[in-house]
Amino acid sequence: HEAILQAEQWIDIGSYHSARVELERLLHLPSSADERSRIIFLLMNAAFSDQDFERSFQYSQEFLAGNQTDDRRNSALYCSGVSAYHTGRYKIALQSLNIYLRDVSESPTHGTALYWRGLCRLQQNQFPEAENDFQECLKDSASYEFHDEVLIGLSLLAERQGDTMREAKYLDQLI
């Protein structure tokens, strides 16, 4: 479908809103199951990139419900986990990220998934597990861009545990 290809090109250049408008229009037209799945997946990614995490979460859930064996499932699990975190659905975020991390060990987003799972665990007062995720993320060279965020996560963890010395140690690394 030419309109889907055009929306993909718009996503590639960062015009997520325009792509979403076109894909939403296409979603309401008759289409095959494969086309509908492709549209939902693209809408999920465009909403995620546009930081519309509520819509990204909704689309990820729809995609996952109808595509249990699809090759794009892991990408949808990652979007679901991060979007669920951003919308305060920490239990669902943990479920999605746990499955993602179990199924995808060699991925550029593996370390960042550990970071997001660490934040979910921090929100749920699962302190040892959160610290483990943050420390594993720091070891992952592919997630270096999250280095400062991980240090902030570790400092928040130390703060919640009442360990001001450890909190200061992590914050000093950011300076």
PDB file of C-alpha atoms in Angstrom:
ATOM      1  CA  HIS A   1       0.000   0.000   0.000  1.00  0.00           C
ATOM      2  CA  GLU A   2       1.549   3.274  -1.122  1.00  0.00           C
ATOM      3  CA  ALA A   3       0.178   5.327   1.770  1.00  0.00           C
ATOM      4  CA  ILE A   4       1.829   2.968   4.271  1.00  0.00           C
ATOM      5  CA  LEU A   5       5.165   3.363   2.485  1.00  0.00           C
ATOM      6  CA  GLN A   6       4.772   7.131   2.567  1.00  0.00           C
ATOM      7  CA  ALA A   7       4.025   7.030   6.308  1.00  0.00           C
ATOM      8  CA  GLU A   8       7.140   4.877   6.841  1.00  0.00           C
ATOM      9  CA  GLN A   9       9.212   7.480   4.998  1.00  0.00           C
ATOM     10  CA  TRP A  10       7.756  10.232   7.158  1.00  0.00           C
ATOM     11  CA  ILE A  11       8.680   8.228  10.260  1.00  0.00           C
ATOM     12  CA  ASP A  12      12.213   7.811   8.906  1.00  0.00           C
ATOM     13  CA  ILE A  13      12.641  11.586   8.622  1.00  0.00           C
ATOM     14  CA  GLY A  14      11.114  12.257  12.037  1.00  0.00           C
ATOM     15  CA  SER A  15       7.704  13.502  10.958  1.00  0.00           C
ATOM     16  CA  TYR A  16       5.896  11.272  13.425  1.00  0.00           C
ATOM     17  CA  HIS A  17       2.743  13.328  13.735  1.00  0.00           C
ATOM     18  CA  SER A  18       2.123  13.420   9.984  1.00  0.00           C
ATOM     19  CA  ALA A  19       2.758   9.691   9.773  1.00  0.00           C
ATOM     20  CA  ARG A  20       0.372   9.042  12.647  1.00  0.00           C
ATOM     21  CA  VAL A  21      -2.405  11.091  11.051  1.00  0.00           C
ATOM     22  CA  GLU A  22      -2.072   9.134   7.808  1.00  0.00           C
ATOM     23  CA  LEU A  23      -1.808   5.763   9.558  1.00  0.00           C
ATOM     24  CA  GLU A  24      -4.841   6.530  11.735  1.00  0.00           C
ATOM     25  CA  ARG A  25      -6.781   7.269   8.552  1.00  0.00           C
ATOM     26  CA  LEU A  26      -5.626   3.973   7.042  1.00  0.00           C
ATOM     27  CA  LEU A  27      -6.496   2.070  10.188  1.00  0.00           C
ATOM     28  CA  HIS A  28     -10.176   2.807   9.639  1.00  0.00           C
ATOM     29  CA  LEU A  29     -10.181   1.573   6.044  1.00  0.00           C
ATOM     30  CA  PRO A  30     -10.738  -2.056   5.102  1.00  0.00           C
ATOM     31  CA  SER A  31      -7.409  -3.909   5.017  1.00  0.00           C
ATOM     32  CA  SER A  32      -5.930  -7.370   5.297  1.00  0.00           C
ATOM     33  CA  ALA A  33      -4.826  -8.703   8.681  1.00  0.00           C
ATOM     34  CA  ASP A  34      -1.175  -8.272   7.656  1.00  0.00           C
ATOM     35  CA  GLU A  35      -1.718  -4.668   6.585  1.00  0.00           C
ATOM     36  CA  ARG A  36      -3.588  -3.872   9.786  1.00  0.00           C
ATOM     37  CA  SER A  37      -0.795  -5.433  11.833  1.00  0.00           C
ATOM     38  CA  ARG A  38       1.777  -3.373   9.941  1.00  0.00           C
ATOM     39  CA  ILE A  39      -0.232  -0.174  10.495  1.00  0.00           C
ATOM     40  CA  ILE A  40      -0.601  -0.881  14.247  1.00  0.00           C
ATOM     41  CA  PHE A  41       3.131  -1.578  14.526  1.00  0.00           C
ATOM     42  CA  LEU A  42       4.006   1.652  12.714  1.00  0.00           C
ATOM     43  CA  LEU A  43       1.535   3.631  14.837  1.00  0.00           C
ATOM     44  CA  MET A  44       3.091   2.151  17.975  1.00  0.00           C
ATOM     45  CA  ASN A  45       6.592   3.169  16.878  1.00  0.00           C
ATOM     46  CA  ALA A  46       5.538   6.620  15.700  1.00  0.00           C
ATOM     47  CA  ALA A  47       3.696   7.318  18.965  1.00  0.00           C
ATOM     48  CA  PHE A  48       6.700   6.022  20.934  1.00  0.00           C
ATOM     49  CA  SER A  49       9.116   8.242  18.992  1.00  0.00           C
ATOM     50  CA  ASP A  50       6.704  11.151  19.437  1.00  0.00           C
ATOM     51  CA  GLN A  51       6.724  10.410  23.198  1.00  0.00           C
ATOM     52  CA  ASP A  52       2.987   9.841  23.228  1.00  0.00           C
ATOM     53  CA  PHE A  53       3.414   6.942  25.616  1.00  0.00           C
ATOM     54  CA  GLU A  54      -0.289   6.405  26.292  1.00  0.00           C
ATOM     55  CA  ARG A  55      -0.990   5.794  22.602  1.00  0.00           C
ATOM     56  CA  SER A  56       2.210   3.804  22.179  1.00  0.00           C
ATOM     57  CA  PHE A  57       1.152   1.588  25.068  1.00  0.00           C
ATOM     58  CA  GLN A  58      -2.323   1.075  23.588  1.00  0.00           C
ATOM     59  CA  TYR A  59      -0.939   0.181  20.168  1.00  0.00           C
ATOM     60  CA  SER A  60       1.696  -2.128  21.652  1.00  0.00           C
ATOM     61  CA  GLN A  61      -1.001  -4.013  23.557  1.00  0.00           C
ATOM     62  CA  GLU A  62      -3.115  -4.347  20.432  1.00  0.00           C
ATOM     63  CA  PHE A  63      -0.128  -5.510  18.402  1.00  0.00           C
ATOM     64  CA  LEU A  64       0.983  -8.039  21.027  1.00  0.00           C
ATOM     65  CA  ALA A  65      -2.530  -9.445  21.418  1.00  0.00           C
ATOM     66  CA  GLY A  66      -2.800 -10.247  17.732  1.00  0.00           C
ATOM     67  CA  ASN A  67       0.778 -11.141  16.845  1.00  0.00           C
ATOM     68  CA  GLN A  68       2.177 -13.710  19.263  1.00  0.00           C
ATOM     69  CA  THR A  69       4.634 -15.192  16.757  1.00  0.00           C
ATOM     70  CA  ASP A  70       5.495 -12.079  14.745  1.00  0.00           C
ATOM     71  CA  ASP A  71       9.193 -11.222  14.320  1.00  0.00           C
ATOM     72  CA  ARG A  72       8.394  -7.685  15.506  1.00  0.00           C
ATOM     73  CA  ARG A  73       7.055  -8.955  18.840  1.00  0.00           C
ATOM     74  CA  ASN A  74      10.232  -8.130  20.772  1.00  0.00           C
ATOM     75  CA  SER A  75      10.201  -4.556  19.553  1.00  0.00           C
ATOM     76  CA  ALA A  76       6.571  -4.298  20.659  1.00  0.00           C
ATOM     77  CA  LEU A  77       7.473  -5.744  24.079  1.00  0.00           C
ATOM     78  CA  TYR A  78      10.167  -3.088  24.517  1.00  0.00           C
ATOM     79  CA  CYS A  79       7.755  -0.297  23.492  1.00  0.00           C
ATOM     80  CA  SER A  80       5.114  -1.758  25.782  1.00  0.00           C
ATOM     81  CA  GLY A  81       7.495  -1.868  28.737  1.00  0.00           C
ATOM     82  CA  VAL A  82       8.849   1.652  28.344  1.00  0.00           C
ATOM     83  CA  SER A  83       5.437   3.117  27.526  1.00  0.00           C
ATOM     84  CA  ALA A  84       3.865   1.316  30.478  1.00  0.00           C
ATOM     85  CA  TYR A  85       6.568   2.766  32.741  1.00  0.00           C
ATOM     86  CA  HIS A  86       5.900   6.295  31.484  1.00  0.00           C
ATOM     87  CA  THR A  87       2.174   5.879  32.096  1.00  0.00           C
ATOM     88  CA  GLY A  88       2.583   4.476  35.620  1.00  0.00           C
ATOM     89  CA  ARG A  89       1.732   0.872  34.752  1.00  0.00           C
ATOM     90  CA  TYR A  90       4.772  -0.558  36.520  1.00  0.00           C
ATOM     91  CA  LYS A  91       3.523  -4.143  36.829  1.00  0.00           C
ATOM     92  CA  ILE A  92       2.793  -4.372  33.101  1.00  0.00           C
ATOM     93  CA  ALA A  93       6.089  -2.642  32.349  1.00  0.00           C
ATOM     94  CA  LEU A  94       7.944  -5.260  34.383  1.00  0.00           C
ATOM     95  CA  GLN A  95       6.107  -8.095  32.667  1.00  0.00           C
ATOM     96  CA  SER A  96       6.896  -6.771  29.181  1.00  0.00           C
ATOM     97  CA  LEU A  97      10.513  -5.950  29.962  1.00  0.00           C
ATOM     98  CA  ASN A  98      11.081  -9.310  31.675  1.00  0.00           C
ATOM     99  CA  ILE A  99       9.860 -11.165  28.597  1.00  0.00           C
ATOM    100  CA  TYR A 100      11.866  -8.887  26.320  1.00  0.00           C
ATOM    101  CA  LEU A 101      15.064  -9.373  28.344  1.00  0.00           C
ATOM    102  CA  ARG A 102      14.506 -13.127  28.508  1.00  0.00           C
ATOM    103  CA  ASP A 103      14.039 -13.421  24.745  1.00  0.00           C
ATOM    104  CA  VAL A 104      16.556 -10.849  23.489  1.00  0.00           C
ATOM    105  CA  SER A 105      20.023 -10.988  24.968  1.00  0.00           C
ATOM    106  CA  GLU A 106      21.947  -9.636  21.970  1.00  0.00           C
ATOM    107  CA  SER A 107      20.202  -6.403  21.056  1.00  0.00           C
ATOM    108  CA  PRO A 108      21.233  -2.751  21.038  1.00  0.00           C
ATOM    109  CA  THR A 109      18.333  -2.030  23.390  1.00  0.00           C
ATOM    110  CA  HIS A 110      19.114  -4.803  25.893  1.00  0.00           C
ATOM    111  CA  GLY A 111      20.979  -2.448  28.254  1.00  0.00           C
ATOM    112  CA  THR A 112      18.365   0.267  28.005  1.00  0.00           C
ATOM    113  CA  ALA A 113      15.684  -2.312  28.769  1.00  0.00           C
ATOM    114  CA  LEU A 114      17.643  -3.104  31.955  1.00  0.00           C
ATOM    115  CA  TYR A 115      17.598   0.619  32.796  1.00  0.00           C
ATOM    116  CA  TRP A 116      13.818   0.874  32.331  1.00  0.00           C
ATOM    117  CA  ARG A 117      13.250  -2.325  34.284  1.00  0.00           C
ATOM    118  CA  GLY A 118      15.467  -0.919  37.039  1.00  0.00           C
ATOM    119  CA  LEU A 119      13.291   2.190  37.194  1.00  0.00           C
ATOM    120  CA  CYS A 120      10.151   0.043  37.393  1.00  0.00           C
ATOM    121  CA  ARG A 121      11.662  -1.975  40.205  1.00  0.00           C
ATOM    122  CA  LEU A 122      12.695   1.219  41.977  1.00  0.00           C
ATOM    123  CA  GLN A 123       9.084   2.441  41.772  1.00  0.00           C
ATOM    124  CA  GLN A 124       7.925  -0.848  43.279  1.00  0.00           C
ATOM    125  CA  ASN A 125      10.521  -0.732  46.101  1.00  0.00           C
ATOM    126  CA  GLN A 126      12.337  -3.781  44.728  1.00  0.00           C
ATOM    127  CA  PHE A 127      15.670  -2.234  45.664  1.00  0.00           C
ATOM    128  CA  PRO A 128      18.151  -5.132  45.247  1.00  0.00           C
ATOM    129  CA  GLU A 129      16.667  -6.031  41.851  1.00  0.00           C
ATOM    130  CA  ALA A 130      16.700  -2.374  40.742  1.00  0.00           C
ATOM    131  CA  GLU A 131      20.341  -2.005  41.736  1.00  0.00           C
ATOM    132  CA  ASN A 132      21.240  -5.171  39.857  1.00  0.00           C
ATOM    133  CA  ASP A 133      19.532  -3.891  36.697  1.00  0.00           C
ATOM    134  CA  PHE A 134      21.267  -0.512  36.942  1.00  0.00           C
ATOM    135  CA  GLN A 135      24.671  -2.127  37.509  1.00  0.00           C
ATOM    136  CA  GLU A 136      24.154  -4.495  34.563  1.00  0.00           C
ATOM    137  CA  CYS A 137      23.156  -1.541  32.396  1.00  0.00           C
ATOM    138  CA  LEU A 138      26.383   0.265  33.315  1.00  0.00           C
ATOM    139  CA  LYS A 139      28.345  -2.765  32.073  1.00  0.00           C
ATOM    140  CA  ASP A 140      26.563  -2.744  28.710  1.00  0.00           C
ATOM    141  CA  SER A 141      28.583  -0.663  26.248  1.00  0.00           C
ATOM    142  CA  ALA A 142      25.607  -0.360  23.885  1.00  0.00           C
ATOM    143  CA  SER A 143      23.704   1.600  26.535  1.00  0.00           C
ATOM    144  CA  TYR A 144      26.445   4.152  27.214  1.00  0.00           C
ATOM    145  CA  GLU A 145      24.055   6.967  26.259  1.00  0.00           C
ATOM    146  CA  PHE A 146      22.085   6.090  29.412  1.00  0.00           C
ATOM    147  CA  HIS A 147      25.141   6.236  31.673  1.00  0.00           C
ATOM    148  CA  ASP A 148      24.114   9.488  33.407  1.00  0.00           C
ATOM    149  CA  GLU A 149      20.504   8.362  33.762  1.00  0.00           C
ATOM    150  CA  VAL A 150      21.657   5.110  35.347  1.00  0.00           C
ATOM    151  CA  LEU A 151      23.787   7.042  37.845  1.00  0.00           C
ATOM    152  CA  ILE A 152      20.737   9.161  38.686  1.00  0.00           C
ATOM    153  CA  GLY A 153      18.728   5.956  39.131  1.00  0.00           C
ATOM    154  CA  LEU A 154      21.390   4.571  41.463  1.00  0.00           C
ATOM    155  CA  SER A 155      21.436   7.828  43.435  1.00  0.00           C
ATOM    156  CA  LEU A 156      17.625   7.715  43.776  1.00  0.00           C
ATOM    157  CA  LEU A 157      17.896   4.135  44.942  1.00  0.00           C
ATOM    158  CA  ALA A 158      20.485   5.095  47.572  1.00  0.00           C
ATOM    159  CA  GLU A 159      18.307   8.035  48.654  1.00  0.00           C
ATOM    160  CA  ARG A 160      15.265   5.786  49.119  1.00  0.00           C
ATOM    161  CA  GLN A 161      17.388   3.400  51.154  1.00  0.00           C
ATOM    162  CA  GLY A 162      18.574   6.304  53.329  1.00  0.00           C
ATOM    163  CA  ASP A 163      22.222   5.900  52.253  1.00  0.00           C
ATOM    164  CA  THR A 164      23.276   9.521  51.701  1.00  0.00           C
ATOM    165  CA  MET A 165      26.970   8.620  51.312  1.00  0.00           C
ATOM    166  CA  ARG A 166      26.264   6.250  48.421  1.00  0.00           C
ATOM    167  CA  GLU A 167      23.812   8.761  46.951  1.00  0.00           C
ATOM    168  CA  ALA A 168      26.524  11.456  46.977  1.00  0.00           C
ATOM    169  CA  LYS A 169      29.022   9.031  45.402  1.00  0.00           C
ATOM    170  CA  TYR A 170      26.757   8.505  42.390  1.00  0.00           C
ATOM    171  CA  LEU A 171      25.877  12.188  42.096  1.00  0.00           C
ATOM    172  CA  ASP A 172      29.574  13.152  42.216  1.00  0.00           C
ATOM    173  CA  GLN A 173      30.169  10.939  39.180  1.00  0.00           C
ATOM    174  CA  LEU A 174      27.785  13.170  37.230  1.00  0.00           C
ATOM    175  CA  ILE A 175      29.859  16.298  37.880  1.00  0.00           C
TER     176      ILE A 175
END
